Structures are given as C-alpha cells and as structure tokens.
Short mmCIF file of C-alpha atoms and ligand atoms in Angstrom, two decimals:
data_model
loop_
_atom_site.label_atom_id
_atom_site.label_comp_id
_atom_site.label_asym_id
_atom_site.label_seq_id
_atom_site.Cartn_x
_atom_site.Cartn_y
_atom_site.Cartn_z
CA UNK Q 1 0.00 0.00 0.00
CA UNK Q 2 1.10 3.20 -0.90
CA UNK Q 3 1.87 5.43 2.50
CA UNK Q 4 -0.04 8.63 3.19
CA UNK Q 5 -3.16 8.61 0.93
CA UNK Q 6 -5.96 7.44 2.63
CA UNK Q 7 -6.98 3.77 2.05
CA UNK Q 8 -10.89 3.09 0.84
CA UNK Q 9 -12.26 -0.33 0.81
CA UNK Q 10 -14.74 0.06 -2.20
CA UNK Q 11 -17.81 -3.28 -1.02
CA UNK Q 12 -20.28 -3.85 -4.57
CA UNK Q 13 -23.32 -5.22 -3.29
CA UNK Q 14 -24.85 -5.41 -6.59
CA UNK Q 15 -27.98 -2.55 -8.04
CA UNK Q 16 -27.95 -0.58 -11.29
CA UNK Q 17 -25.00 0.78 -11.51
CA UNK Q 18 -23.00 -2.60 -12.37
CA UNK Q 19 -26.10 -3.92 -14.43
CA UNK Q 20 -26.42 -4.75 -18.08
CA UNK Q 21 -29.13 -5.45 -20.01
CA UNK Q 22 -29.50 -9.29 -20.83
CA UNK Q 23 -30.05 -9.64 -24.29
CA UNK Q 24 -33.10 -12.67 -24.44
CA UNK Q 25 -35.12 -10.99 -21.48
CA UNK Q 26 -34.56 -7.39 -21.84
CA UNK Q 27 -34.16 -7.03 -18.42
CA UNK Q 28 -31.41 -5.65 -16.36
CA UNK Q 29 -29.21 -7.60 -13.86
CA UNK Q 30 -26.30 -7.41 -12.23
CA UNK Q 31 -22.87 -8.43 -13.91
CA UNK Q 32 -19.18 -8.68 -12.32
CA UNK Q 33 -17.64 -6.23 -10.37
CA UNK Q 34 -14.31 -6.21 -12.39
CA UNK Q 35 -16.15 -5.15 -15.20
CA UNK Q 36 -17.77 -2.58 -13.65
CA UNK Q 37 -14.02 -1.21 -12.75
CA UNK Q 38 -12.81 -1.68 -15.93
CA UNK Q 39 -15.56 0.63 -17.08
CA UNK Q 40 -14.05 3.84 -14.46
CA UNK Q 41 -10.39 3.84 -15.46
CA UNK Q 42 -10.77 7.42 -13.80
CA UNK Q 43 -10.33 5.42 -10.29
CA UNK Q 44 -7.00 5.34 -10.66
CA UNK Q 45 -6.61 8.95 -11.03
CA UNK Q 46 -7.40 9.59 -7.15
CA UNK Q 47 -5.33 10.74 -4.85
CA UNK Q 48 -6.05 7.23 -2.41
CA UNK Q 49 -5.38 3.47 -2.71
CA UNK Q 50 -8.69 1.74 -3.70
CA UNK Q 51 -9.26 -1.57 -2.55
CA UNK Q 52 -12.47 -3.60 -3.22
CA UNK Q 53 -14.44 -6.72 -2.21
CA UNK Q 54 -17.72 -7.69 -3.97
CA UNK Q 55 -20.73 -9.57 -3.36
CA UNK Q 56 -20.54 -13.16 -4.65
CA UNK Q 57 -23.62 -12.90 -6.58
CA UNK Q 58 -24.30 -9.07 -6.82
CA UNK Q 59 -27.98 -8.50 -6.12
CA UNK Q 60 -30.84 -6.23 -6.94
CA UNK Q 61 -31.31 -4.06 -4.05
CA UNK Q 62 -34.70 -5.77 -3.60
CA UNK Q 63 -32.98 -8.83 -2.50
CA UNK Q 64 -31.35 -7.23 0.39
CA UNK Q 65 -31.96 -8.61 3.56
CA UNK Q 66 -30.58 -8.90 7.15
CA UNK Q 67 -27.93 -11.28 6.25
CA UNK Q 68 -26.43 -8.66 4.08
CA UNK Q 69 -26.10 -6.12 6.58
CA UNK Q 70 -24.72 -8.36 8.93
CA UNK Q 71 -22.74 -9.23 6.38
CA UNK Q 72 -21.55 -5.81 5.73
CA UNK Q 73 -21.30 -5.19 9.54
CA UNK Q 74 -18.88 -7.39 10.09
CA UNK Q 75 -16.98 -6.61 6.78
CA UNK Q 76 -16.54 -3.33 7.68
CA UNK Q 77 -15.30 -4.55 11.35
CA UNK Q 78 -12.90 -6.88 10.12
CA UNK Q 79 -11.39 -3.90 8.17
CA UNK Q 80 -11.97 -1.13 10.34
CA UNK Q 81 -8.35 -0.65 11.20
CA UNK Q 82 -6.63 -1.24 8.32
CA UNK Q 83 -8.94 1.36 5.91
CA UNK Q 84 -9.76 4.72 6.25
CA UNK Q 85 -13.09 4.54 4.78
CA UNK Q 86 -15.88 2.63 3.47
CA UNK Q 87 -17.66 3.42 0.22
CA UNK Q 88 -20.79 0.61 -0.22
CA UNK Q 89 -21.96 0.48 -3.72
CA UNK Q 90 -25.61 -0.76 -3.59
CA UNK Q 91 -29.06 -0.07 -5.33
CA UNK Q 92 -30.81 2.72 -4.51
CA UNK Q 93 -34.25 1.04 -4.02
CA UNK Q 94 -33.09 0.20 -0.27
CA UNK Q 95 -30.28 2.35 0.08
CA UNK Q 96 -31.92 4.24 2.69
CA UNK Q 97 -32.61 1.28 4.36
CA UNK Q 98 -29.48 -0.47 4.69
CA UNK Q 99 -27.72 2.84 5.10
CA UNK Q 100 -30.27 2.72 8.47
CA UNK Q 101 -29.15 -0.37 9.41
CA UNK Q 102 -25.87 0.18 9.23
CA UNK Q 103 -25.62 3.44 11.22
CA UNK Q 104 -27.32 1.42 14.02
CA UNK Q 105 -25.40 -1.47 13.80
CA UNK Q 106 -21.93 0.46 13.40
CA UNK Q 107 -21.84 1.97 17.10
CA UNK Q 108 -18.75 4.57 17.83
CA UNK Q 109 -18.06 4.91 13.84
CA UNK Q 110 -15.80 6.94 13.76
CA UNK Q 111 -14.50 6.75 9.69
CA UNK Q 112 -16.97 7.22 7.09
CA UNK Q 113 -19.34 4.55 5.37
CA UNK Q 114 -20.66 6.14 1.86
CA UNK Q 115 -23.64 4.50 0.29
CA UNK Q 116 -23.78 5.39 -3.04
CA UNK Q 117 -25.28 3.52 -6.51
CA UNK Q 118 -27.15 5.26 -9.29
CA UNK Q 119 -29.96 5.68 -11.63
CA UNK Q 120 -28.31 4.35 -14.93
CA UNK Q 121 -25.80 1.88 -15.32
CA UNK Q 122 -22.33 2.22 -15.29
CA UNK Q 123 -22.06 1.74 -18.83
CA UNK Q 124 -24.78 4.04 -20.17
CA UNK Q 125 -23.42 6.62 -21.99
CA UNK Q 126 -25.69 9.20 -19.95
CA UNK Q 127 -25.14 7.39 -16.51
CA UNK Q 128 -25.00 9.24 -13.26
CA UNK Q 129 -22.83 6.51 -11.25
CA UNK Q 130 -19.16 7.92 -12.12
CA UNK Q 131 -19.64 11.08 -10.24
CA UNK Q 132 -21.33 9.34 -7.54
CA UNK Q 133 -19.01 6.92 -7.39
CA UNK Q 134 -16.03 9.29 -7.92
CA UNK Q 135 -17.25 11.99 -5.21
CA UNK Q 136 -18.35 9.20 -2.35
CA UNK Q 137 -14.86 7.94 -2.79
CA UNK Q 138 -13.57 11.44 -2.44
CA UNK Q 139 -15.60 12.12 0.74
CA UNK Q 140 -14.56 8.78 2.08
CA UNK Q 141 -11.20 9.80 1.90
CA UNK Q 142 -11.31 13.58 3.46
CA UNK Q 143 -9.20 14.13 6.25
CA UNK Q 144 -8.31 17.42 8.71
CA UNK Q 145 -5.98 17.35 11.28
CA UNK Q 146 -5.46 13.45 10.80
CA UNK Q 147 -8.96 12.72 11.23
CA UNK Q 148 -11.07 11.95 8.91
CA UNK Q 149 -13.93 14.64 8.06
CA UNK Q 150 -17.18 12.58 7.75
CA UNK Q 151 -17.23 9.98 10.53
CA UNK Q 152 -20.71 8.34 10.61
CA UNK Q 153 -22.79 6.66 7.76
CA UNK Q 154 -23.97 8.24 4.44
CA UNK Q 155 -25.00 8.81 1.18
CA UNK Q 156 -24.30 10.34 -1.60
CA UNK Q 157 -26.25 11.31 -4.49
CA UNK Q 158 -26.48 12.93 -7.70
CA UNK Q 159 -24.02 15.92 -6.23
CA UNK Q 160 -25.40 15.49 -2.47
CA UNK Q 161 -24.21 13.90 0.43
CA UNK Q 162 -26.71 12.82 3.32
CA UNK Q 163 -26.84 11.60 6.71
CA UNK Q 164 -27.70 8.20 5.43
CA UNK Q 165 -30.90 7.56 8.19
CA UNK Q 166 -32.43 10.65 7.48
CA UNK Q 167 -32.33 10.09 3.61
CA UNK Q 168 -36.23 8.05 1.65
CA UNK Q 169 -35.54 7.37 -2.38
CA UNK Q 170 -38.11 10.10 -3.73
CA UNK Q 171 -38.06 9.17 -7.21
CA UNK Q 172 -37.63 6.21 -9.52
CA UNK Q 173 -36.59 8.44 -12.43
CA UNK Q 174 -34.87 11.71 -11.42
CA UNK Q 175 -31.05 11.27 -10.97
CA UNK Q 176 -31.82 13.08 -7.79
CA UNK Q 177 -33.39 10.50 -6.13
CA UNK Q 178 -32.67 10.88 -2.51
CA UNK Q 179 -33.97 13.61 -0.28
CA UNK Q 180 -33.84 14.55 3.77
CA UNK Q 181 -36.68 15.94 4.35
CA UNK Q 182 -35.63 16.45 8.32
CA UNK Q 183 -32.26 16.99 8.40
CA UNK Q 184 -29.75 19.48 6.45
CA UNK Q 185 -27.93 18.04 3.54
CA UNK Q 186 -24.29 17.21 5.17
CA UNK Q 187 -22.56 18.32 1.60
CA UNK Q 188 -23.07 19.27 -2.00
CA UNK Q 189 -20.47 18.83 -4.67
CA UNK Q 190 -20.28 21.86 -7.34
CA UNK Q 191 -17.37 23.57 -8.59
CA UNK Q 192 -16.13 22.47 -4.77
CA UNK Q 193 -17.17 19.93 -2.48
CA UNK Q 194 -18.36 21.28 0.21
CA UNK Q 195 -19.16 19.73 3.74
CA UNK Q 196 -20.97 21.40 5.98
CA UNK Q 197 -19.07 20.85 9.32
CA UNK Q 198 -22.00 21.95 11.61
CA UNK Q 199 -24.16 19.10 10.99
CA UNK Q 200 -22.27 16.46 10.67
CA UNK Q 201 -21.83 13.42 13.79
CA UNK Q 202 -19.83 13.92 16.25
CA UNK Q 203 -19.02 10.46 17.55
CA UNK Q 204 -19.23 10.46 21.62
CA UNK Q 205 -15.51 10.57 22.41
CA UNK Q 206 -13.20 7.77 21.12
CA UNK Q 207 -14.90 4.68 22.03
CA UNK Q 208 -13.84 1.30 20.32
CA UNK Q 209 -16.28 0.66 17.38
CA UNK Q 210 -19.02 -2.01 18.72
CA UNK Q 211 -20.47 -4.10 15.84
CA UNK Q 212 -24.08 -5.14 16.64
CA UNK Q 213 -25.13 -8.05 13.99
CA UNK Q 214 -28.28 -9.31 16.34
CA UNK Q 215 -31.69 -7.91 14.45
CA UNK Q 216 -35.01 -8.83 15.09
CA UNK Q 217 -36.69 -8.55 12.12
CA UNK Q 218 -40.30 -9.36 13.95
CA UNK Q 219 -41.72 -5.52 13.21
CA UNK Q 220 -44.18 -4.33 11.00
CA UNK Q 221 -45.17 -1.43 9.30
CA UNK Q 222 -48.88 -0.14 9.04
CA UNK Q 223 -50.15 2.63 6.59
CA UNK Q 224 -52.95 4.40 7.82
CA UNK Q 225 -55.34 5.19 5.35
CA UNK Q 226 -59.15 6.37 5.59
CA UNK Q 227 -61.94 3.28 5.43
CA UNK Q 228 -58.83 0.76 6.64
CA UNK Q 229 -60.37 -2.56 7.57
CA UNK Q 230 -60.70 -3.91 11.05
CA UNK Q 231 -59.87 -6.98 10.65
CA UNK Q 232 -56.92 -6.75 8.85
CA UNK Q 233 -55.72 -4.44 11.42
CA UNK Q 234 -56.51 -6.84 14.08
CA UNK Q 235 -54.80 -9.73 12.20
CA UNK Q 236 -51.61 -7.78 11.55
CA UNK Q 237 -51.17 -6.63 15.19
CA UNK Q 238 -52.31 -10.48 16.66
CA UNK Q 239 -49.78 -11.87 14.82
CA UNK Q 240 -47.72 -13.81 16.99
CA UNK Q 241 -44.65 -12.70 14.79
CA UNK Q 242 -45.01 -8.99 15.48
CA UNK Q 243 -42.99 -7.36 18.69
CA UNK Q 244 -42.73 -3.64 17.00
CA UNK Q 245 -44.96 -1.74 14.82
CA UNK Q 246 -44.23 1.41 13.30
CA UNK Q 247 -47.98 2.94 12.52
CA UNK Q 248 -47.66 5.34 9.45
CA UNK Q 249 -49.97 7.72 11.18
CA UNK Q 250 -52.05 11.27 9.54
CA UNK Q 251 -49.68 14.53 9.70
CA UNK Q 252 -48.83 15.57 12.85
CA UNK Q 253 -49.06 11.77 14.25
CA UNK Q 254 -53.18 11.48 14.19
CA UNK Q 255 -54.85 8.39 13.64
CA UNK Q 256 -58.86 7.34 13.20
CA UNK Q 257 -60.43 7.49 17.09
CA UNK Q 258 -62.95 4.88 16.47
CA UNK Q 259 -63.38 2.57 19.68
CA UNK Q 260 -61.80 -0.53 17.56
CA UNK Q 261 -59.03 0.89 16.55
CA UNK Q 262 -58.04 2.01 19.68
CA UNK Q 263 -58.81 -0.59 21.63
CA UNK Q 264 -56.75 -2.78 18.96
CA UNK Q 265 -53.97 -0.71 19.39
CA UNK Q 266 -54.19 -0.95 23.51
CA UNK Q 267 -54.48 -4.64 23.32
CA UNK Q 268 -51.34 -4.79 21.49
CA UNK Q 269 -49.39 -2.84 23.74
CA UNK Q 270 -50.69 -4.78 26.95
CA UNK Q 271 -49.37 -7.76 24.94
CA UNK Q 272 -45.81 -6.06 25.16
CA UNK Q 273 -45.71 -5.20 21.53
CA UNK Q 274 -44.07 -1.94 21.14
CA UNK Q 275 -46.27 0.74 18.73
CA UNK Q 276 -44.04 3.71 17.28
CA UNK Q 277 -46.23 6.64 15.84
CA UNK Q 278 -44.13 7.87 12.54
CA UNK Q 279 -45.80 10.33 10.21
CA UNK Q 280 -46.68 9.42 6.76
CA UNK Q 281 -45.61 12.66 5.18
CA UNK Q 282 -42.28 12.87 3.50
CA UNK Q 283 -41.33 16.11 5.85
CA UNK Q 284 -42.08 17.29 9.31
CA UNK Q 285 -42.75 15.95 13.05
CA UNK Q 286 -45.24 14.22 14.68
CA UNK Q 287 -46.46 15.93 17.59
CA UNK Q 288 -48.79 14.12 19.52
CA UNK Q 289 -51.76 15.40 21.60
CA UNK Q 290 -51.31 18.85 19.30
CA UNK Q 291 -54.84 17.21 17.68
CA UNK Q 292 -57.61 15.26 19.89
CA UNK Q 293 -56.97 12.79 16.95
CA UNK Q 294 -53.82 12.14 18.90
CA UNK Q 295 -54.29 12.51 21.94
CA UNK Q 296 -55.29 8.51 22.99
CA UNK Q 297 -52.27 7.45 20.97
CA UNK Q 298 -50.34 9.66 23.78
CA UNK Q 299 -52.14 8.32 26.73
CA UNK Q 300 -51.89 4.90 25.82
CA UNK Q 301 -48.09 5.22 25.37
CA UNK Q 302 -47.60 5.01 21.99
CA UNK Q 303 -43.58 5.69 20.99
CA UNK Q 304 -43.25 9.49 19.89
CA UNK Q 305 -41.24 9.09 16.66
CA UNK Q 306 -40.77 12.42 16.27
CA UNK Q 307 -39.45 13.09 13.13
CA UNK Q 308 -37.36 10.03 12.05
CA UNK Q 309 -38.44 8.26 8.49
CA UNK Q 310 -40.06 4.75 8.57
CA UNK Q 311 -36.68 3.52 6.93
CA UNK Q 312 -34.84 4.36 10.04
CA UNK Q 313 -37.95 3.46 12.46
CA UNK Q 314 -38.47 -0.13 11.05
CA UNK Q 315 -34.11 -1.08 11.10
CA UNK Q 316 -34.31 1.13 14.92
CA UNK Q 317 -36.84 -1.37 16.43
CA UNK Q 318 -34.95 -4.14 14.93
CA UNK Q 319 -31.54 -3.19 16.24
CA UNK Q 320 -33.42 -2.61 19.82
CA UNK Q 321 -35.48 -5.98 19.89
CA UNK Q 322 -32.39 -8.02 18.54
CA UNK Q 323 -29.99 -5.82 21.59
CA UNK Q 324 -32.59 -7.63 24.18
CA UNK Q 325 -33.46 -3.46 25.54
CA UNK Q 326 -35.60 -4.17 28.48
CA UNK Q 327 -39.71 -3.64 27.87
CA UNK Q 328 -39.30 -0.94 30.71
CA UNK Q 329 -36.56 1.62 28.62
CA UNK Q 330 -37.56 0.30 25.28
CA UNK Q 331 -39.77 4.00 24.67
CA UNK Q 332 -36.63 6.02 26.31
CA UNK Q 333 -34.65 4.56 24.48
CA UNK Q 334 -36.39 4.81 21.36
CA UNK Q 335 -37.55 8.29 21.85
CA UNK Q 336 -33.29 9.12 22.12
CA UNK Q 337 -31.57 9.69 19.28
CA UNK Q 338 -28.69 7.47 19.22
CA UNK Q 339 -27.08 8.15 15.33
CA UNK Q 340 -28.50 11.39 14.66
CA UNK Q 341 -31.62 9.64 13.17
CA UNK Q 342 -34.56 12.12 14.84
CA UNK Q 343 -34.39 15.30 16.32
N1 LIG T 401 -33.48 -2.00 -8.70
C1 LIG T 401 -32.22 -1.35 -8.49
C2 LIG T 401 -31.70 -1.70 -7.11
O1 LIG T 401 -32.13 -1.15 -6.15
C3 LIG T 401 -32.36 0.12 -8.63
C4 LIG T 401 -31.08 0.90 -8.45
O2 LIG T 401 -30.01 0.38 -8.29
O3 LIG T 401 -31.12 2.12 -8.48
O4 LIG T 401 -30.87 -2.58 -7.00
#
C-alpha cells in the first residue's frame, strides 16, 4: 500500500449501476464487479489506494436482507483498522434502508461509510454513477488534522451527500433521487465539495467501534389510510410474529379514534408489543396530543417518533429488539436519538 493517501475499501453489493441489459429478457441484472471497474479507469486517477471486495452474486437491491447487513457489519469490522473509509456500492431502491441499518449497527463509527449507486448503469453513456461513485470515494477519503472529516454513515447522491438515516428514495426516475426531508444536507459537490461541518456526527468521544449483527426482524409497518379494515388491522397486530410496529400515522401523528381501533392498538401494547407513531408525510414531526386525533395514541403510550423516516424506524426497532433493551426503557430509548436519526 502506498503510504499517506488514505486507504478506501470500495464493497459492490450489486444494483444498477453494475447492471447490463441481458439480451433474451430485456431485463437488467447485475454483472461482475471487475467489469464494472474496468468501465471507471478514472479510479485510478485519485489521490487514495482503492481496494475492493464484492458480493458473490451481486444483487438487486430488492434482494437485500438482514444477512447482508450483517454481512456488511462485520466486513466493515474486520477492516476497520486497516482502511480509512468505506464506500458501499448498492441499489438505490433500499439504500436508505441499509444505510439505516448500518448506522445502528456500526456503534462509535468513527471513519466514514458512503452508500452510493445510481440511476443508470455504469455503462450508459448518460449514466449518473461515475460522479457518484467518484465523489463518495472522495468524501470517504477527506481528512483534517489526521482525522477523517465525515465519521458516521452516508450517502451520496447525484451531487449530495446525506446523513444516510435521514435520507427516503423520492423518485424512480430523477437522478436526484434521494432527499432529507428532516435533516440538512451534510454536503453538496459543485465547482467544490463542500461539507458542511456543523451538521455532521460527532461520535461520543473515542470509544472502540461495537459491531451489533443481532436484528429482530419481527416488526411491521402499518399505513394508515381512511376506510382501513378492522380486521386486517386486528390480524396484523395479533400476529404472533409482530414485537414492533411502526404505525404510518395522519400529519402531525393522528390516527382514526374509532373505539376498535383504539382498543386494537391498547391490546397490542398490553401484549408487550411496542407501537411507534411515525408520520406518513415525506417532511415534518409528529407531535402528539397537538390534535384530539392524537391525543389517545399519547395516553396509551404510543412511541413518539418524532421526526425520524419509517426507513430508520423499522431497522431502529430491529436493532433494539435483537440488543434484548428491556420492555421498561424500550420508549426512552427509542424516543433518544442514538445516530442522529430524529431530532
Ligand atoms: N433495482 C435497483 C436496485 O435497487 C435500482 C437501483 O439500483 O437504483 O438494485
């Protein structure tokens, strides 16, 4: 390895930006990392020492599941000493997800984990994924004062880097697909890259990085949505698989206050399951008991998501449920923000 430029391990887990088109189906699939590579001889150009690892079968970011992120967990401890940053290249259907995950699951980071993929394949002669590629690399390798800059997990996108659990894929078609509704973007790339200092993670002190691979993927996510049925409501939260709900509530955190659906709700909870209210809209908080439509969700103890996205909700409960966090502190606990993921 050279000395002095930082070191980035570069992980392909697979999405569009190493797919081709296969010629009998039409449809698009992943292909070999080396290829994809050979298609960026620009890489080599950087002022850092690229290493990379790769999926054995690169997947659609559909595919992803809690195996992966262990996976990716524990790839990223292995190497934690020996790189100075992580750049994940993964589809953008559940970037935001995984990038959730992995903020959770990577407690104390204190080097920087870029998610980044894009909207066109590498190959495409209009593709977005070299300057995404090129400029998470980049960020991954910024230093000051012999630190590096960025020290918790993102993404970046289409000339903007995010905190990676604040960030929901808006669109299936702009090369901006990414937003944060609730937090400030943590950089934008133009003429300069720029990072905005102020809101980006400050790990708490130097603490050894702690690697938590143990989810529990027993949670749930329910849409609200006027003239829901009863008993589909009462079959998802019966279901002796369910331990954490997140209940896409109205607005501000409002919900229907018919007698059923309350009392469905109230049985759940005396069961031990734990209910978070999350809003359904893209942006803002929910603020419960501002309506009367809220107000029994409050008194019964529903978890105050505040403004966190149901990406970062749904991988929160299952990094708390799989960490065995006691019944008694699980709404504390949840209510704190641990990774910067609500305010
Ligand atoms: N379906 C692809 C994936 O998520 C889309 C993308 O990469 O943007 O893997």
């Amino acid at each position: 390895m050279k000395n002095k430029v930082p070191n980035i391990l570069l992980i392909y887990t697979g999405g569009t930006i190493g797919m081709v088109q296969d010629y009998e189906s039409g449809h698009l699939k992943a292909f070999d990392f080396e290829k994809l590579v050979e298609n960026i001889p620009e890489l080599y150009q950087l002022d850092c020492e690229i290493h990379s690892v790769s999926f054995d079968r690169p997947i659609d970011s559909s595919d992803m599941n809690l195996g992966h992120w262990k996976f990716l967990a524990s790839l990223i401890e292995r190497h934690y000493d020996r790189f100075d940053g992580f750049v994940i290249l993964h589809g953008s259907d559940t970037m935001s997800y995984s990038a959730s995950a992995l903020s959770f699951m990577l407690e104390n980071l204190a080097k920087p984990v870029v998610f980044t993929g894009s909207q066109l394949p590498i190959g495409d002669l209009r593709t977005d994924a070299k300057e995404n590629l090129i400029t998470s690399i980049q960020v991954a390798s910024l230093r000051k004062g012999g630190h590096p800059v960025v020290q918790e997990v993102c993404l970046y996108f289409e000339n903007t880097l995010y905190r990676g659990n604040r960030t929901t894929k808006m669109s299936a078609e702009q090369f901006q697909a990414f937003d944060s509704p609730n937090f400030p973007v943590l950089g934008t790339s133009g003429v300069h890259l720029r990072i905005m200092e102020e809101y980006l993670w400050k790990p708490p002190g130097r603490k050894k990085l702690q690697v938590h691979t143990d989810l529990d993927n027993r949670v749930g996510l329910l849409k609200l949505f006027p003239g829901i049925h009863p008993g589909w409501v009462r079959s998802l939260l019966e279901s002796p698989e369910l331990k954490a709900l997140v209940l896409e509530s109205y607005g501000a955190g409002n919900a229907p206050t018919d007698t059923w659906f309350l009392t469905l709700l109230k049985d759940a909870i005396s069961r031990g399951v734990q209910l978070v209210n999350v809003t359904q809209c893209p942006g803002g908080s929910v603020l419960m008991g501002k309506y009367k439509t809220s107000a029994s969700l409050d008194e019964m103890g529903l978890i105050d998501g505040k403004d966190i996205t149901s990406e970062a909700a749904l991988t929160k409960l299952m990094y708390l449920l799989g960490s065995g966090v006691s019944s008694k502190s699980f709404k504390t606990i949840f209510e704190t923000s641990l990774r910067g993921e609500m305010t």
